[in-house]
mmCIF file of C-alpha atoms in Angstrom:
data_model
loop_
_atom_site.group_PDB
_atom_site.id
_atom_site.type_symbol
_atom_site.label_atom_id
_atom_site.label_comp_id
_atom_site.label_asym_id
_atom_site.label_seq_id
_atom_site.Cartn_x
_atom_site.Cartn_y
_atom_site.Cartn_z
ATOM 1 C CA MET A 25 0.000 0.000 0.000
ATOM 2 C CA SER A 26 1.248 3.468 -0.888
ATOM 3 C CA GLU A 27 0.291 6.681 0.808
ATOM 4 C CA LEU A 28 -0.331 9.731 -1.341
ATOM 5 C CA ILE A 29 -0.038 12.954 0.632
ATOM 6 C CA ILE A 30 -0.470 16.444 -0.776
ATOM 7 C CA ILE A 31 0.310 19.377 1.508
ATOM 8 C CA GLY A 32 -0.755 22.787 0.257
ATOM 9 C CA TYR A 33 0.889 26.055 1.249
ATOM 10 C CA GLU A 34 -0.066 29.652 0.605
ATOM 11 C CA ASP A 35 3.610 30.628 0.756
ATOM 12 C CA PRO A 36 5.983 29.016 -1.791
ATOM 13 C CA GLN A 37 8.977 29.556 0.552
ATOM 14 C CA THR A 38 7.324 27.513 3.286
ATOM 15 C CA ALA A 39 6.490 24.799 0.749
ATOM 16 C CA ARG A 40 10.156 24.685 -0.329
ATOM 17 C CA GLN A 41 11.281 24.339 3.295
ATOM 18 C CA ALA A 42 8.804 21.501 3.901
ATOM 19 C CA TYR A 43 9.917 19.829 0.659
ATOM 20 C CA GLU A 44 13.539 19.923 1.846
ATOM 21 C CA GLN A 45 12.471 18.532 5.232
ATOM 22 C CA VAL A 46 10.764 15.571 3.529
ATOM 23 C CA GLN A 47 14.038 14.840 1.722
ATOM 24 C CA ARG A 48 15.861 14.844 5.074
ATOM 25 C CA LEU A 49 13.215 12.517 6.508
ATOM 26 C CA GLN A 50 13.926 10.126 3.615
ATOM 27 C CA ASN A 51 17.625 10.178 4.542
ATOM 28 C CA ASP A 52 16.701 9.506 8.199
ATOM 29 C CA PHE A 53 14.463 6.547 7.204
ATOM 30 C CA VAL A 54 11.327 8.189 8.616
ATOM 31 C CA VAL A 55 9.695 7.886 5.190
ATOM 32 C CA GLU A 56 10.413 5.615 2.231
ATOM 33 C CA LEU A 57 9.578 7.689 -0.807
ATOM 34 C CA LEU A 58 8.330 6.351 -4.095
ATOM 35 C CA GLY A 59 7.978 9.879 -5.417
ATOM 36 C CA LEU A 60 8.341 13.469 -4.277
ATOM 37 C CA ALA A 61 7.553 16.721 -6.039
ATOM 38 C CA ILE A 62 6.976 20.352 -5.304
ATOM 39 C CA VAL A 63 4.302 22.043 -7.385
ATOM 40 C CA ASP A 64 4.264 25.817 -7.680
ATOM 41 C CA VAL A 65 1.436 27.714 -9.361
ATOM 42 C CA ASP A 66 2.564 31.180 -10.372
ATOM 43 C CA ALA A 67 0.390 34.313 -10.297
ATOM 44 C CA ASP A 68 -0.703 33.626 -13.901
ATOM 45 C CA GLY A 69 -1.900 30.124 -12.968
ATOM 46 C CA LYS A 70 0.963 28.330 -14.717
ATOM 47 C CA THR A 71 2.091 25.144 -12.973
ATOM 48 C CA HIS A 72 5.769 24.364 -12.333
ATOM 49 C CA VAL A 73 6.894 20.969 -11.004
ATOM 50 C CA ASP A 74 10.253 20.058 -9.487
ATOM 51 C CA THR A 75 11.101 16.433 -8.695
ATOM 52 C CA PRO A 76 14.435 15.285 -7.305
ATOM 53 C CA GLN A 77 15.429 12.414 -9.614
ATOM 54 C CA ARG A 78 17.289 10.582 -6.873
ATOM 55 C CA ILE A 79 14.043 10.242 -4.905
ATOM 56 C CA VAL A 80 11.936 8.720 -7.677
ATOM 57 C CA LYS A 81 13.962 5.533 -7.474
ATOM 58 C CA THR A 82 11.383 2.904 -8.258
ATOM 59 C CA SER A 83 11.051 0.960 -11.482
ATOM 60 C CA ALA A 84 10.337 2.765 -14.734
ATOM 61 C CA ALA A 85 6.674 1.772 -14.368
ATOM 62 C CA GLY A 86 6.602 3.132 -10.808
ATOM 63 C CA GLY A 87 8.191 6.401 -11.897
ATOM 64 C CA ALA A 88 5.730 6.638 -14.763
ATOM 65 C CA LEU A 89 2.865 6.018 -12.321
ATOM 66 C CA PHE A 90 4.055 8.871 -10.097
ATOM 67 C CA GLY A 91 4.371 11.083 -13.190
ATOM 68 C CA LEU A 92 0.851 10.161 -14.237
ATOM 69 C CA LEU A 93 -0.415 10.997 -10.745
ATOM 70 C CA LEU A 94 1.203 14.432 -10.965
ATOM 71 C CA GLY A 95 -0.319 14.999 -14.397
ATOM 72 C CA LEU A 96 -3.715 13.792 -13.287
ATOM 73 C CA LEU A 97 -3.754 15.929 -10.165
ATOM 74 C CA PHE A 98 -2.268 19.154 -11.512
ATOM 75 C CA PHE A 99 -2.712 19.321 -15.279
ATOM 76 C CA VAL A 100 -5.945 17.580 -16.320
ATOM 77 C CA PRO A 101 -8.474 18.086 -13.493
ATOM 78 C CA GLY A 102 -11.770 19.279 -14.925
ATOM 79 C CA MET A 103 -10.846 18.208 -18.435
ATOM 80 C CA ALA A 104 -14.002 16.765 -19.995
ATOM 81 C CA LEU A 105 -12.720 15.074 -23.144
ATOM 82 C CA LEU A 106 -9.982 12.485 -22.923
ATOM 83 C CA GLY A 107 -8.612 9.992 -25.395
ATOM 84 C CA GLY A 108 -9.634 6.354 -25.018
ATOM 85 C CA ALA A 109 -6.418 5.201 -23.327
ATOM 86 C CA MET A 110 -6.379 8.126 -20.900
ATOM 87 C CA GLY A 111 -10.088 7.654 -20.272
ATOM 88 C CA ALA A 112 -9.488 4.015 -19.321
ATOM 89 C CA LEU A 113 -6.716 5.012 -16.917
ATOM 90 C CA MET A 114 -8.967 7.691 -15.431
ATOM 91 C CA GLY A 115 -11.586 5.017 -14.857
ATOM 92 C CA LYS A 116 -9.036 2.945 -12.929
ATOM 93 C CA PHE A 117 -8.051 5.968 -10.842
ATOM 94 C CA ASN A 118 -11.701 6.640 -10.039
ATOM 95 C CA GLN A 119 -11.914 3.125 -8.553
ATOM 96 C CA SER A 120 -8.915 3.850 -6.327
ATOM 97 C CA GLY A 121 -8.544 6.554 -3.669
ATOM 98 C CA ILE A 122 -7.850 9.150 -6.363
ATOM 99 C CA ASP A 123 -11.412 9.783 -7.469
ATOM 100 C CA ALA A 124 -12.928 12.980 -8.859
ATOM 101 C CA ALA A 125 -13.713 14.343 -5.389
ATOM 102 C CA PHE A 126 -10.084 13.963 -4.289
ATOM 103 C CA ARG A 127 -8.824 15.563 -7.513
ATOM 104 C CA ASN A 128 -11.219 18.505 -6.988
ATOM 105 C CA ARG A 129 -9.900 19.038 -3.451
ATOM 106 C CA VAL A 130 -6.342 19.084 -4.837
ATOM 107 C CA GLU A 131 -7.339 21.549 -7.560
ATOM 108 C CA ASN A 132 -8.885 23.878 -4.951
ATOM 109 C CA LEU A 133 -5.812 23.553 -2.724
ATOM 110 C CA VAL A 134 -3.313 24.909 -5.237
ATOM 111 C CA GLU A 135 -4.489 28.301 -6.443
ATOM 112 C CA PRO A 136 -2.316 30.872 -8.254
ATOM 113 C CA GLY A 137 0.514 31.984 -5.988
ATOM 114 C CA HIS A 138 0.314 28.804 -3.894
ATOM 115 C CA SER A 139 2.446 25.670 -3.754
ATOM 116 C CA ALA A 140 2.119 22.047 -2.694
ATOM 117 C CA ILE A 141 4.380 19.138 -1.988
ATOM 118 C CA VAL A 142 3.315 15.761 -3.321
ATOM 119 C CA ILE A 143 4.566 12.714 -1.474
ATOM 120 C CA MET A 144 4.103 9.092 -2.506
ATOM 121 C CA ALA A 145 5.466 6.785 0.189
ATOM 122 C CA SER A 146 5.578 3.045 0.644
ATOM 123 C CA LYS A 147 6.411 3.336 4.351
ATOM 124 C CA ILE A 148 6.018 6.172 6.780
ATOM 125 C CA THR A 149 6.554 6.562 10.513
ATOM 126 C CA GLU A 150 3.463 8.700 11.027
ATOM 127 C CA ASP A 151 4.271 10.281 14.393
ATOM 128 C CA LYS A 152 7.840 11.304 13.496
ATOM 129 C CA PHE A 153 6.766 12.473 10.038
ATOM 130 C CA ALA A 154 3.923 14.619 11.427
ATOM 131 C CA LYS A 155 6.121 16.100 14.164
ATOM 132 C CA ALA A 156 8.870 17.015 11.672
ATOM 133 C CA LEU A 157 6.440 18.758 9.299
ATOM 134 C CA GLN A 158 4.255 20.433 11.946
ATOM 135 C CA PRO A 159 6.298 23.688 12.038
ATOM 136 C CA PHE A 160 5.505 24.287 8.357
ATOM 137 C CA GLY A 161 1.723 24.041 8.737
ATOM 138 C CA GLY A 162 -0.165 23.628 5.474
ATOM 139 C CA THR A 163 -3.360 21.910 4.428
ATOM 140 C CA ILE A 164 -3.048 18.130 4.180
ATOM 141 C CA LEU A 165 -4.882 15.861 1.758
ATOM 142 C CA LYS A 166 -4.208 12.149 2.028
ATOM 143 C CA THR A 167 -5.307 8.981 0.293
ATOM 144 C CA SER A 168 -3.819 5.590 -0.382
ATOM 145 C CA LEU A 169 -3.425 3.123 -3.212
ATOM 146 C CA SER A 170 -3.565 -0.571 -2.518
ATOM 147 C CA GLU A 171 -0.776 -2.754 -3.880
ATOM 148 C CA SER A 172 -3.213 -4.294 -6.355
ATOM 149 C CA ASP A 173 -4.365 -0.837 -7.554
ATOM 150 C CA GLU A 174 -0.735 0.244 -7.997
ATOM 151 C CA LYS A 175 0.186 -2.929 -9.857
ATOM 152 C CA GLU A 176 -2.856 -2.731 -12.123
ATOM 153 C CA LEU A 177 -2.293 0.960 -12.891
ATOM 154 C CA ALA A 178 1.410 0.395 -13.595
ATOM 155 C CA GLU A 179 0.584 -2.518 -15.916
ATOM 156 C CA ASP A 180 -2.070 -0.505 -17.742
ATOM 157 C CA LEU A 181 0.327 2.396 -18.047
ATOM 158 C CA ALA A 182 3.046 0.103 -19.444
ATOM 159 C CA GLU A 183 0.568 -1.213 -22.057
ATOM 160 C CA GLN A 184 -0.141 2.377 -23.178
ATOM 161 C CA SER A 185 3.585 3.092 -23.736
#
C-alpha cells in the first residue's frame, strides 16, 4: 500500500522548506519515498513541477505512475474530453482513492501563488513524520493506493507506452 499525501501552502517559501524537510526525513528513514515533487502555481496560474530524480527511485513503471499521478492531479483536473487510453486510466483511478472528489480538493488547494508538496510513500513513521512537518503548517490531503491498484495501474500504463 502506498500513501499519497499532498500538503498545500499559501507561501511558496514555506512549501520549499517543507519539501527539503521531507528529503531529510527520507535520509533519516522516517519515510520511504516512491515519489516526491513540489508544485508551484505562479500568479498567472501556470504550474511548475520540481522532482528530485534521486528520490523517484522505483522501477520505470513506478516512476511513470508517479508522473501520471502528478499529471492527473495538476494538469488535467476538470478536463471533460480524454482519449480512449487516458479515459481508461482515469476510470481505474476513479476506482482507487484518487477519485474525482479527491482531484477537486487538490485543484482547490493549489491556487495561483500557492504551492504544494506531493509525497508518494511506501512506508512512513506517522508520528515522526507529522512532528517534523508540523512547524511548516499547510493543508493536508491524504489517500492511499492498494498494492493491487498500484500494480494494475502500472501494468495498464506500461501497455499504453
